[in-house]
Amino acid sequence: MTFTRNDDYWKGQTSNVDELNIWYITEANTIVSSLLSGEIDAVAKVDYDLLPMIEGNDNFEFTPYDVDSLNYLQFKCGSGDSFEDINMRKAVMHAINFEAFLNFYGGGSVLQCAATPGNDGYVELGGYEYNPELAKEYLAKTNYDGRELSLASWTSSNNECTAIASDLAAIGINVKLNLCDSAAFSALRKEGNYDMFYGGVATWDGDLMTQYMVPRIANDSHNHGYQDDHIDELLYKADAETDREVRKEMLEEVITWMHDNYGPICGTVQKCATRVTRKGLEGISNMAGGIGFFRNVYVDEAVWHK
């Protein structure tokens, strides 16, 4: 996307940038190499494991921040599915050491519930305790026979999914990873072709309804198969409610219920990210979800020498 300076901008705001180009680059290594070569001058997020390639480079400023998006596990828990049994869901959620995940992101926090702080509906519920022995007790209450369960995610989540599979193997759950590109992952969820998946959803607008609650819970866009008429009714009422405090109470009830019933979506972690900007470039920041935000972009000519 290419933008040119508008010299008639509202209230006479000015910029010394003639042209701003925004590139959508999906390959993490290409982002770093493009920064180093000077082809790009700012990026909203650099993968944590690639930061050492540019850290210490005096040409850049580094800004870490918590990404206001929810990483979560979703279970296929319809009739006949392995995760229809709440004890199976409990076994999984107490078997995984989510605290260790933060090493993959360079920081962040383990979530208290299936919402991020700052969103209406967030409740401090304590999250799920990492307790492999308790997980084994829950697993013993199920009819799990050792069959292979699929865990799907993006290829970029290889570290997290490998850790999940390892933690589950430690309590006796056999997991097969299915890591795929975004298009294949979307198709897989649409078809319901998984036992569980690891994904994420942005929640930076403070409203859990639009991207999260209605499509993923009530409308079951990813085929979790869980049925609860009370929760669906409450969500549709909340979606139409204009009194924010009433709506907030409804969402808190939904989030609390989901936490206590272990699904179908269980919050895991809120990760940390790092924005990298070439020194002397101003007016570029981030929305809380890690999306670039541009206003009155300009360069310090004394730094850029042009």
PDB file of C-alpha atoms in Angstrom:
ATOM      1  CA  MET A   1       0.000   0.000   0.000  1.00  0.00           C
ATOM      2  CA  THR A   2       1.408   3.361  -0.999  1.00  0.00           C
ATOM      3  CA  PHE A   3       0.394   6.720   0.502  1.00  0.00           C
ATOM      4  CA  THR A   4       1.492  10.186  -0.566  1.00  0.00           C
ATOM      5  CA  ARG A   5       1.600  13.299   1.599  1.00  0.00           C
ATOM      6  CA  ASN A   6      -1.564  15.416   1.648  1.00  0.00           C
ATOM      7  CA  ASP A   7      -0.464  19.041   1.923  1.00  0.00           C
ATOM      8  CA  ASP A   8      -4.103  20.089   2.528  1.00  0.00           C
ATOM      9  CA  TYR A   9      -4.539  17.782   5.515  1.00  0.00           C
ATOM     10  CA  TRP A  10      -7.067  18.787   8.189  1.00  0.00           C
ATOM     11  CA  LYS A  11      -5.797  21.470  10.591  1.00  0.00           C
ATOM     12  CA  GLY A  12      -2.703  21.950   8.498  1.00  0.00           C
ATOM     13  CA  GLN A  13      -0.718  18.988   9.797  1.00  0.00           C
ATOM     14  CA  THR A  14       2.455  18.526   7.788  1.00  0.00           C
ATOM     15  CA  SER A  15       5.015  15.806   7.127  1.00  0.00           C
ATOM     16  CA  ASN A  16       8.370  15.811   5.366  1.00  0.00           C
ATOM     17  CA  VAL A  17       7.739  12.284   4.043  1.00  0.00           C
ATOM     18  CA  ASP A  18       6.797  12.327   0.358  1.00  0.00           C
ATOM     19  CA  GLU A  19       5.699   8.704   0.175  1.00  0.00           C
ATOM     20  CA  LEU A  20       4.904   6.014   2.753  1.00  0.00           C
ATOM     21  CA  ASN A  21       4.935   2.377   1.656  1.00  0.00           C
ATOM     22  CA  ILE A  22       3.377  -0.336   3.816  1.00  0.00           C
ATOM     23  CA  TRP A  23       4.458  -3.889   3.048  1.00  0.00           C
ATOM     24  CA  TYR A  24       2.719  -7.035   4.252  1.00  0.00           C
ATOM     25  CA  ILE A  25       5.564  -9.516   4.756  1.00  0.00           C
ATOM     26  CA  THR A  26       4.686 -12.939   6.143  1.00  0.00           C
ATOM     27  CA  GLU A  27       8.191 -14.469   6.246  1.00  0.00           C
ATOM     28  CA  ALA A  28       9.899 -13.602   9.549  1.00  0.00           C
ATOM     29  CA  ASN A  29      13.442 -13.915   8.196  1.00  0.00           C
ATOM     30  CA  THR A  30      12.615 -11.588   5.295  1.00  0.00           C
ATOM     31  CA  ILE A  31      11.439  -8.936   7.759  1.00  0.00           C
ATOM     32  CA  VAL A  32      14.776  -8.961   9.573  1.00  0.00           C
ATOM     33  CA  SER A  33      16.906  -9.039   6.415  1.00  0.00           C
ATOM     34  CA  SER A  34      14.862  -6.150   4.951  1.00  0.00           C
ATOM     35  CA  LEU A  35      15.444  -4.063   8.071  1.00  0.00           C
ATOM     36  CA  LEU A  36      19.168  -4.712   7.934  1.00  0.00           C
ATOM     37  CA  SER A  37      19.408  -3.938   4.208  1.00  0.00           C
ATOM     38  CA  GLY A  38      17.465  -0.688   4.583  1.00  0.00           C
ATOM     39  CA  GLU A  39      14.552  -1.801   2.405  1.00  0.00           C
ATOM     40  CA  ILE A  40      12.126  -1.243   5.280  1.00  0.00           C
ATOM     41  CA  ASP A  41      12.384   1.178   8.185  1.00  0.00           C
ATOM     42  CA  ALA A  42       9.898  -0.089  10.783  1.00  0.00           C
ATOM     43  CA  VAL A  43       8.098  -3.286  11.708  1.00  0.00           C
ATOM     44  CA  ALA A  44       5.326  -3.813  14.241  1.00  0.00           C
ATOM     45  CA  LYS A  45       6.600  -7.192  15.482  1.00  0.00           C
ATOM     46  CA  VAL A  46       9.906  -9.023  15.151  1.00  0.00           C
ATOM     47  CA  ASP A  47       9.918 -12.669  16.216  1.00  0.00           C
ATOM     48  CA  TYR A  48      11.646 -13.061  19.556  1.00  0.00           C
ATOM     49  CA  ASP A  49      14.055 -15.744  18.346  1.00  0.00           C
ATOM     50  CA  LEU A  50      15.210 -13.444  15.516  1.00  0.00           C
ATOM     51  CA  LEU A  51      15.806 -10.366  17.657  1.00  0.00           C
ATOM     52  CA  PRO A  52      19.468 -11.283  18.351  1.00  0.00           C
ATOM     53  CA  MET A  53      20.152 -10.705  14.644  1.00  0.00           C
ATOM     54  CA  ILE A  54      19.472  -6.977  15.037  1.00  0.00           C
ATOM     55  CA  GLU A  55      19.767  -6.243  18.764  1.00  0.00           C
ATOM     56  CA  GLY A  56      22.687  -3.971  19.451  1.00  0.00           C
ATOM     57  CA  ASN A  57      22.348  -2.326  16.040  1.00  0.00           C
ATOM     58  CA  ASP A  58      22.587   1.424  16.717  1.00  0.00           C
ATOM     59  CA  ASN A  59      20.411   2.228  13.710  1.00  0.00           C
ATOM     60  CA  PHE A  60      17.218   1.024  15.433  1.00  0.00           C
ATOM     61  CA  GLU A  61      15.030   1.673  18.446  1.00  0.00           C
ATOM     62  CA  PHE A  62      13.414  -1.345  20.160  1.00  0.00           C
ATOM     63  CA  THR A  63      10.054  -1.082  21.941  1.00  0.00           C
ATOM     64  CA  PRO A  64       8.743  -4.178  23.774  1.00  0.00           C
ATOM     65  CA  TYR A  65       5.021  -4.353  24.568  1.00  0.00           C
ATOM     66  CA  ASP A  66       2.354  -6.884  25.561  1.00  0.00           C
ATOM     67  CA  VAL A  67       0.268  -7.855  22.549  1.00  0.00           C
ATOM     68  CA  ASP A  68      -3.396  -7.545  23.460  1.00  0.00           C
ATOM     69  CA  SER A  69      -4.454 -10.755  21.791  1.00  0.00           C
ATOM     70  CA  LEU A  70      -5.522 -14.040  23.260  1.00  0.00           C
ATOM     71  CA  ASN A  71      -3.610 -17.267  22.662  1.00  0.00           C
ATOM     72  CA  TYR A  72      -5.847 -20.202  23.414  1.00  0.00           C
ATOM     73  CA  LEU A  73      -6.560 -23.900  23.103  1.00  0.00           C
ATOM     74  CA  GLN A  74      -9.847 -24.923  21.532  1.00  0.00           C
ATOM     75  CA  PHE A  75     -11.287 -28.400  21.980  1.00  0.00           C
ATOM     76  CA  LYS A  76     -13.544 -30.399  19.675  1.00  0.00           C
ATOM     77  CA  CYS A  77     -16.119 -31.338  22.270  1.00  0.00           C
ATOM     78  CA  GLY A  78     -19.298 -32.315  20.457  1.00  0.00           C
ATOM     79  CA  SER A  79     -21.140 -35.590  20.826  1.00  0.00           C
ATOM     80  CA  GLY A  80     -18.742 -38.534  20.524  1.00  0.00           C
ATOM     81  CA  ASP A  81     -15.585 -36.388  20.579  1.00  0.00           C
ATOM     82  CA  SER A  82     -12.812 -37.152  23.079  1.00  0.00           C
ATOM     83  CA  PHE A  83     -13.169 -33.706  24.637  1.00  0.00           C
ATOM     84  CA  GLU A  84     -16.898 -34.032  25.202  1.00  0.00           C
ATOM     85  CA  ASP A  85     -15.737 -35.318  28.603  1.00  0.00           C
ATOM     86  CA  ILE A  86     -14.852 -32.390  30.880  1.00  0.00           C
ATOM     87  CA  ASN A  87     -12.302 -34.575  32.671  1.00  0.00           C
ATOM     88  CA  MET A  88     -10.377 -34.878  29.402  1.00  0.00           C
ATOM     89  CA  ARG A  89     -10.312 -31.099  29.054  1.00  0.00           C
ATOM     90  CA  LYS A  90      -9.221 -30.745  32.681  1.00  0.00           C
ATOM     91  CA  ALA A  91      -6.423 -33.272  32.148  1.00  0.00           C
ATOM     92  CA  VAL A  92      -5.031 -31.266  29.230  1.00  0.00           C
ATOM     93  CA  MET A  93      -5.239 -27.853  30.861  1.00  0.00           C
ATOM     94  CA  HIS A  94      -3.489 -28.988  34.063  1.00  0.00           C
ATOM     95  CA  ALA A  95      -0.803 -30.904  32.145  1.00  0.00           C
ATOM     96  CA  ILE A  96       0.618 -27.913  30.244  1.00  0.00           C
ATOM     97  CA  ASN A  97       3.264 -25.592  31.672  1.00  0.00           C
ATOM     98  CA  PHE A  98       2.096 -22.327  30.130  1.00  0.00           C
ATOM     99  CA  GLU A  99       4.638 -20.319  32.148  1.00  0.00           C
ATOM    100  CA  ALA A 100       7.361 -21.983  30.062  1.00  0.00           C
ATOM    101  CA  PHE A 101       5.685 -20.682  26.881  1.00  0.00           C
ATOM    102  CA  LEU A 102       6.735 -17.150  27.756  1.00  0.00           C
ATOM    103  CA  ASN A 103      10.336 -18.054  26.937  1.00  0.00           C
ATOM    104  CA  PHE A 104       9.255 -18.382  23.290  1.00  0.00           C
ATOM    105  CA  TYR A 105       7.929 -14.804  23.254  1.00  0.00           C
ATOM    106  CA  GLY A 106      10.486 -12.997  25.392  1.00  0.00           C
ATOM    107  CA  GLY A 107       7.886 -12.263  28.047  1.00  0.00           C
ATOM    108  CA  GLY A 108       4.194 -11.770  28.555  1.00  0.00           C
ATOM    109  CA  SER A 109       1.858 -13.350  31.089  1.00  0.00           C
ATOM    110  CA  VAL A 110      -0.177 -16.495  31.704  1.00  0.00           C
ATOM    111  CA  LEU A 111      -3.845 -15.600  31.353  1.00  0.00           C
ATOM    112  CA  GLN A 112      -6.254 -15.653  34.270  1.00  0.00           C
ATOM    113  CA  CYS A 113      -9.209 -16.532  32.051  1.00  0.00           C
ATOM    114  CA  ALA A 114     -10.256 -16.622  28.391  1.00  0.00           C
ATOM    115  CA  ALA A 115      -9.947 -12.833  28.021  1.00  0.00           C
ATOM    116  CA  THR A 116      -7.122 -10.318  28.230  1.00  0.00           C
ATOM    117  CA  PRO A 117      -7.001  -7.541  30.858  1.00  0.00           C
ATOM    118  CA  GLY A 118      -8.645  -4.358  29.640  1.00  0.00           C
ATOM    119  CA  ASN A 119     -11.557  -6.152  28.013  1.00  0.00           C
ATOM    120  CA  ASP A 120     -15.076  -6.069  29.364  1.00  0.00           C
ATOM    121  CA  GLY A 121     -15.597  -9.592  30.630  1.00  0.00           C
ATOM    122  CA  TYR A 122     -12.090 -10.090  32.032  1.00  0.00           C
ATOM    123  CA  VAL A 123     -12.208 -11.776  35.434  1.00  0.00           C
ATOM    124  CA  GLU A 124      -9.275 -12.718  37.672  1.00  0.00           C
ATOM    125  CA  LEU A 125     -10.019 -16.426  37.968  1.00  0.00           C
ATOM    126  CA  GLY A 126      -6.500 -17.704  38.526  1.00  0.00           C
ATOM    127  CA  GLY A 127      -6.079 -19.555  35.254  1.00  0.00           C
ATOM    128  CA  TYR A 128      -5.237 -23.267  35.243  1.00  0.00           C
ATOM    129  CA  GLU A 129      -2.631 -24.655  37.637  1.00  0.00           C
ATOM    130  CA  TYR A 130       0.237 -26.607  36.091  1.00  0.00           C
ATOM    131  CA  ASN A 131      -0.104 -29.877  37.982  1.00  0.00           C
ATOM    132  CA  PRO A 132       0.779 -33.069  36.061  1.00  0.00           C
ATOM    133  CA  GLU A 133      -0.287 -35.345  38.940  1.00  0.00           C
ATOM    134  CA  LEU A 134      -3.723 -33.726  39.065  1.00  0.00           C
ATOM    135  CA  ALA A 135      -3.891 -34.029  35.277  1.00  0.00           C
ATOM    136  CA  LYS A 136      -3.247 -37.775  35.535  1.00  0.00           C
ATOM    137  CA  GLU A 137      -6.069 -38.088  38.072  1.00  0.00           C
ATOM    138  CA  TYR A 138      -8.506 -36.409  35.680  1.00  0.00           C
ATOM    139  CA  LEU A 139      -7.280 -38.556  32.779  1.00  0.00           C
ATOM    140  CA  ALA A 140      -7.913 -41.707  34.835  1.00  0.00           C
ATOM    141  CA  LYS A 141     -11.589 -40.691  35.100  1.00  0.00           C
ATOM    142  CA  THR A 142     -12.009 -40.759  31.306  1.00  0.00           C
ATOM    143  CA  ASN A 143     -12.328 -43.627  28.849  1.00  0.00           C
ATOM    144  CA  TYR A 144      -9.260 -42.459  26.896  1.00  0.00           C
ATOM    145  CA  ASP A 145      -7.664 -45.549  25.354  1.00  0.00           C
ATOM    146  CA  GLY A 146      -4.368 -44.074  24.196  1.00  0.00           C
ATOM    147  CA  ARG A 147      -5.518 -43.235  20.684  1.00  0.00           C
ATOM    148  CA  GLU A 148      -3.712 -40.493  18.796  1.00  0.00           C
ATOM    149  CA  LEU A 149      -5.239 -37.042  19.161  1.00  0.00           C
ATOM    150  CA  SER A 150      -4.523 -34.277  16.648  1.00  0.00           C
ATOM    151  CA  LEU A 151      -3.270 -30.828  17.650  1.00  0.00           C
ATOM    152  CA  ALA A 152      -3.472 -28.306  14.814  1.00  0.00           C
ATOM    153  CA  SER A 153      -1.921 -24.856  14.501  1.00  0.00           C
ATOM    154  CA  TRP A 154       0.080 -22.542  12.236  1.00  0.00           C
ATOM    155  CA  THR A 155       3.603 -23.590  11.288  1.00  0.00           C
ATOM    156  CA  SER A 156       4.841 -20.530  13.220  1.00  0.00           C
ATOM    157  CA  SER A 157       3.580 -22.133  16.455  1.00  0.00           C
ATOM    158  CA  ASN A 158       5.929 -25.093  16.194  1.00  0.00           C
ATOM    159  CA  ASN A 159       7.692 -24.376  19.517  1.00  0.00           C
ATOM    160  CA  GLU A 160       4.470 -23.998  21.498  1.00  0.00           C
ATOM    161  CA  CYS A 161       2.778 -27.041  19.967  1.00  0.00           C
ATOM    162  CA  THR A 162       5.847 -29.217  20.450  1.00  0.00           C
ATOM    163  CA  ALA A 163       5.856 -28.194  24.128  1.00  0.00           C
ATOM    164  CA  ILE A 164       2.143 -29.014  24.440  1.00  0.00           C
ATOM    165  CA  ALA A 165       2.646 -32.434  22.859  1.00  0.00           C
ATOM    166  CA  SER A 166       5.572 -33.140  25.197  1.00  0.00           C
ATOM    167  CA  ASP A 167       3.621 -32.110  28.314  1.00  0.00           C
ATOM    168  CA  LEU A 168       0.640 -34.246  27.287  1.00  0.00           C
ATOM    169  CA  ALA A 169       2.849 -37.234  26.512  1.00  0.00           C
ATOM    170  CA  ALA A 170       4.174 -36.974  30.074  1.00  0.00           C
ATOM    171  CA  ILE A 171       0.712 -37.757  31.475  1.00  0.00           C
ATOM    172  CA  GLY A 172      -0.100 -40.414  28.879  1.00  0.00           C
ATOM    173  CA  ILE A 173      -1.900 -38.545  26.078  1.00  0.00           C
ATOM    174  CA  ASN A 174      -0.677 -39.362  22.573  1.00  0.00           C
ATOM    175  CA  VAL A 175      -0.599 -36.256  20.344  1.00  0.00           C
ATOM    176  CA  LYS A 176       0.039 -35.853  16.619  1.00  0.00           C
ATOM    177  CA  LEU A 177       0.951 -32.341  15.459  1.00  0.00           C
ATOM    178  CA  ASN A 178      -0.662 -30.890  12.345  1.00  0.00           C
ATOM    179  CA  LEU A 179       1.159 -27.615  11.611  1.00  0.00           C
ATOM    180  CA  CYS A 180       0.046 -25.845   8.444  1.00  0.00           C
ATOM    181  CA  ASP A 181      -0.089 -22.485   6.675  1.00  0.00           C
ATOM    182  CA  SER A 182      -2.862 -19.976   7.368  1.00  0.00           C
ATOM    183  CA  ALA A 183      -5.103 -21.070   4.498  1.00  0.00           C
ATOM    184  CA  ALA A 184      -4.900 -24.744   5.416  1.00  0.00           C
ATOM    185  CA  PHE A 185      -5.426 -23.946   9.103  1.00  0.00           C
ATOM    186  CA  SER A 186      -8.568 -21.944   8.293  1.00  0.00           C
ATOM    187  CA  ALA A 187      -9.938 -24.770   6.141  1.00  0.00           C
ATOM    188  CA  LEU A 188      -9.164 -27.345   8.807  1.00  0.00           C
ATOM    189  CA  ARG A 189     -11.103 -25.418  11.440  1.00  0.00           C
ATOM    190  CA  LYS A 190     -13.995 -24.745   9.094  1.00  0.00           C
ATOM    191  CA  GLU A 191     -14.271 -28.488   8.461  1.00  0.00           C
ATOM    192  CA  GLY A 192     -13.796 -29.368  12.133  1.00  0.00           C
ATOM    193  CA  ASN A 193     -10.920 -31.656  11.236  1.00  0.00           C
ATOM    194  CA  TYR A 194      -9.062 -31.590  14.572  1.00  0.00           C
ATOM    195  CA  ASP A 195      -9.267 -32.814  18.173  1.00  0.00           C
ATOM    196  CA  MET A 196      -7.793 -29.573  19.514  1.00  0.00           C
ATOM    197  CA  PHE A 197      -6.044 -26.553  18.054  1.00  0.00           C
ATOM    198  CA  TYR A 198      -3.799 -23.785  19.303  1.00  0.00           C
ATOM    199  CA  GLY A 199      -4.681 -20.352  17.941  1.00  0.00           C
ATOM    200  CA  GLY A 200      -5.093 -16.702  18.746  1.00  0.00           C
ATOM    201  CA  VAL A 201      -7.579 -13.862  18.440  1.00  0.00           C
ATOM    202  CA  ALA A 202      -7.087 -10.100  18.703  1.00  0.00           C
ATOM    203  CA  THR A 203      -8.987  -8.396  21.529  1.00  0.00           C
ATOM    204  CA  TRP A 204      -7.434  -4.910  21.456  1.00  0.00           C
ATOM    205  CA  ASP A 205     -10.682  -2.995  20.891  1.00  0.00           C
ATOM    206  CA  GLY A 206     -11.927  -3.919  24.366  1.00  0.00           C
ATOM    207  CA  ASP A 207     -14.944  -5.695  22.877  1.00  0.00           C
ATOM    208  CA  LEU A 208     -14.909  -9.481  23.067  1.00  0.00           C
ATOM    209  CA  MET A 209     -18.087  -9.838  21.065  1.00  0.00           C
ATOM    210  CA  THR A 210     -17.211  -9.009  17.452  1.00  0.00           C
ATOM    211  CA  GLN A 211     -14.214 -11.237  16.730  1.00  0.00           C
ATOM    212  CA  TYR A 212     -14.451 -13.673  19.564  1.00  0.00           C
ATOM    213  CA  MET A 213     -17.626 -14.454  21.473  1.00  0.00           C
ATOM    214  CA  VAL A 214     -20.343 -14.386  18.832  1.00  0.00           C
ATOM    215  CA  PRO A 215     -18.483 -16.037  15.924  1.00  0.00           C
ATOM    216  CA  ARG A 216     -16.327 -18.478  17.919  1.00  0.00           C
ATOM    217  CA  ILE A 217     -18.645 -19.412  20.788  1.00  0.00           C
ATOM    218  CA  ALA A 218     -22.257 -18.778  19.840  1.00  0.00           C
ATOM    219  CA  ASN A 219     -21.966 -19.307  16.078  1.00  0.00           C
ATOM    220  CA  ASP A 220     -19.311 -22.026  16.424  1.00  0.00           C
ATOM    221  CA  SER A 221     -17.351 -20.832  13.379  1.00  0.00           C
ATOM    222  CA  HIS A 222     -14.538 -23.285  14.165  1.00  0.00           C
ATOM    223  CA  ASN A 223     -16.708 -26.304  14.871  1.00  0.00           C
ATOM    224  CA  HIS A 224     -16.046 -26.918  18.548  1.00  0.00           C
ATOM    225  CA  GLY A 225     -19.414 -28.654  18.750  1.00  0.00           C
ATOM    226  CA  TYR A 226     -20.134 -27.611  22.321  1.00  0.00           C
ATOM    227  CA  GLN A 227     -23.797 -26.903  23.034  1.00  0.00           C
ATOM    228  CA  ASP A 228     -25.026 -24.693  25.854  1.00  0.00           C
ATOM    229  CA  ASP A 229     -28.269 -22.818  25.245  1.00  0.00           C
ATOM    230  CA  HIS A 230     -27.875 -20.613  28.322  1.00  0.00           C
ATOM    231  CA  ILE A 231     -24.473 -19.284  27.228  1.00  0.00           C
ATOM    232  CA  ASP A 232     -25.667 -18.705  23.647  1.00  0.00           C
ATOM    233  CA  GLU A 233     -28.731 -16.831  24.861  1.00  0.00           C
ATOM    234  CA  LEU A 234     -26.625 -14.702  27.194  1.00  0.00           C
ATOM    235  CA  LEU A 235     -24.175 -13.829  24.405  1.00  0.00           C
ATOM    236  CA  TYR A 236     -26.885 -12.746  21.976  1.00  0.00           C
ATOM    237  CA  LYS A 237     -28.482 -10.607  24.694  1.00  0.00           C
ATOM    238  CA  ALA A 238     -25.091  -9.073  25.497  1.00  0.00           C
ATOM    239  CA  ASP A 239     -24.501  -8.337  21.823  1.00  0.00           C
ATOM    240  CA  ALA A 240     -27.731  -6.306  21.702  1.00  0.00           C
ATOM    241  CA  GLU A 241     -27.272  -4.666  25.109  1.00  0.00           C
ATOM    242  CA  THR A 242     -26.534  -0.911  25.005  1.00  0.00           C
ATOM    243  CA  ASP A 243     -25.831  -0.464  28.726  1.00  0.00           C
ATOM    244  CA  ARG A 244     -22.117  -1.166  29.015  1.00  0.00           C
ATOM    245  CA  GLU A 245     -22.224  -2.188  32.687  1.00  0.00           C
ATOM    246  CA  VAL A 246     -25.008  -4.701  32.074  1.00  0.00           C
ATOM    247  CA  ARG A 247     -23.171  -6.066  29.067  1.00  0.00           C
ATOM    248  CA  LYS A 248     -19.950  -6.305  31.093  1.00  0.00           C
ATOM    249  CA  GLU A 249     -21.686  -8.378  33.784  1.00  0.00           C
ATOM    250  CA  MET A 250     -23.075 -10.727  31.125  1.00  0.00           C
ATOM    251  CA  LEU A 251     -19.628 -11.241  29.616  1.00  0.00           C
ATOM    252  CA  GLU A 252     -18.074 -11.839  33.038  1.00  0.00           C
ATOM    253  CA  GLU A 253     -20.665 -14.567  33.615  1.00  0.00           C
ATOM    254  CA  VAL A 254     -19.817 -16.168  30.254  1.00  0.00           C
ATOM    255  CA  ILE A 255     -16.046 -16.012  30.849  1.00  0.00           C
ATOM    256  CA  THR A 256     -16.431 -17.439  34.365  1.00  0.00           C
ATOM    257  CA  TRP A 257     -18.573 -20.294  33.060  1.00  0.00           C
ATOM    258  CA  MET A 258     -16.070 -21.079  30.308  1.00  0.00           C
ATOM    259  CA  HIS A 259     -13.210 -21.112  32.799  1.00  0.00           C
ATOM    260  CA  ASP A 260     -15.019 -23.341  35.290  1.00  0.00           C
ATOM    261  CA  ASN A 261     -16.097 -25.734  32.536  1.00  0.00           C
ATOM    262  CA  TYR A 262     -12.703 -25.817  30.795  1.00  0.00           C
ATOM    263  CA  GLY A 263     -13.758 -24.728  27.371  1.00  0.00           C
ATOM    264  CA  PRO A 264     -14.515 -24.982  24.608  1.00  0.00           C
ATOM    265  CA  ILE A 265     -11.917 -22.171  24.422  1.00  0.00           C
ATOM    266  CA  CYS A 266      -9.307 -21.950  27.180  1.00  0.00           C
ATOM    267  CA  GLY A 267      -7.000 -18.954  27.470  1.00  0.00           C
ATOM    268  CA  THR A 268      -3.280 -19.710  27.701  1.00  0.00           C
ATOM    269  CA  VAL A 269      -0.906 -16.742  27.414  1.00  0.00           C
ATOM    270  CA  GLN A 270      -0.684 -13.093  26.420  1.00  0.00           C
ATOM    271  CA  LYS A 271       2.678 -12.734  24.715  1.00  0.00           C
ATOM    272  CA  CYS A 272       5.222  -9.953  24.480  1.00  0.00           C
ATOM    273  CA  ALA A 273       6.391  -8.491  21.168  1.00  0.00           C
ATOM    274  CA  THR A 274       8.987  -5.956  20.065  1.00  0.00           C
ATOM    275  CA  ARG A 275       8.472  -3.086  17.628  1.00  0.00           C
ATOM    276  CA  VAL A 276      11.616  -2.082  15.713  1.00  0.00           C
ATOM    277  CA  THR A 277      11.903   1.402  14.187  1.00  0.00           C
ATOM    278  CA  ARG A 278      14.809   3.053  12.404  1.00  0.00           C
ATOM    279  CA  LYS A 279      16.127   5.961  14.479  1.00  0.00           C
ATOM    280  CA  GLY A 280      14.919   9.335  13.319  1.00  0.00           C
ATOM    281  CA  LEU A 281      11.581   7.973  12.040  1.00  0.00           C
ATOM    282  CA  GLU A 282       8.704   9.379  14.069  1.00  0.00           C
ATOM    283  CA  GLY A 283       4.923   9.032  14.077  1.00  0.00           C
ATOM    284  CA  ILE A 284       4.826   5.238  13.834  1.00  0.00           C
ATOM    285  CA  SER A 285       3.423   3.314  16.782  1.00  0.00           C
ATOM    286  CA  ASN A 286       1.291   0.272  17.517  1.00  0.00           C
ATOM    287  CA  MET A 287      -2.247  -0.431  18.413  1.00  0.00           C
ATOM    288  CA  ALA A 288      -2.356  -2.806  21.392  1.00  0.00           C
ATOM    289  CA  GLY A 289      -2.823  -5.789  19.112  1.00  0.00           C
ATOM    290  CA  GLY A 290       0.490  -5.172  17.371  1.00  0.00           C
ATOM    291  CA  ILE A 291      -0.940  -3.565  14.240  1.00  0.00           C
ATOM    292  CA  GLY A 292       1.011  -0.580  12.898  1.00  0.00           C
ATOM    293  CA  PHE A 293      -0.564   2.840  13.441  1.00  0.00           C
ATOM    294  CA  PHE A 294       0.573   5.883  11.448  1.00  0.00           C
ATOM    295  CA  ARG A 295      -0.097   9.548  12.148  1.00  0.00           C
ATOM    296  CA  ASN A 296       1.980  12.588  11.118  1.00  0.00           C
ATOM    297  CA  VAL A 297       4.884  10.407  10.035  1.00  0.00           C
ATOM    298  CA  TYR A 298       8.115  12.342   9.564  1.00  0.00           C
ATOM    299  CA  VAL A 299      11.864  11.849   9.641  1.00  0.00           C
ATOM    300  CA  ASP A 300      14.481  13.757  11.610  1.00  0.00           C
ATOM    301  CA  GLU A 301      16.575  15.080   8.747  1.00  0.00           C
ATOM    302  CA  ALA A 302      19.593  15.558  11.020  1.00  0.00           C
ATOM    303  CA  VAL A 303      19.558  11.796  11.709  1.00  0.00           C
ATOM    304  CA  TRP A 304      18.673  10.620   8.218  1.00  0.00           C
ATOM    305  CA  HIS A 305      20.932  13.196   6.511  1.00  0.00           C
ATOM    306  CA  LYS A 306      18.270  13.874   3.919  1.00  0.00           C
TER     307      LYS A 306
END
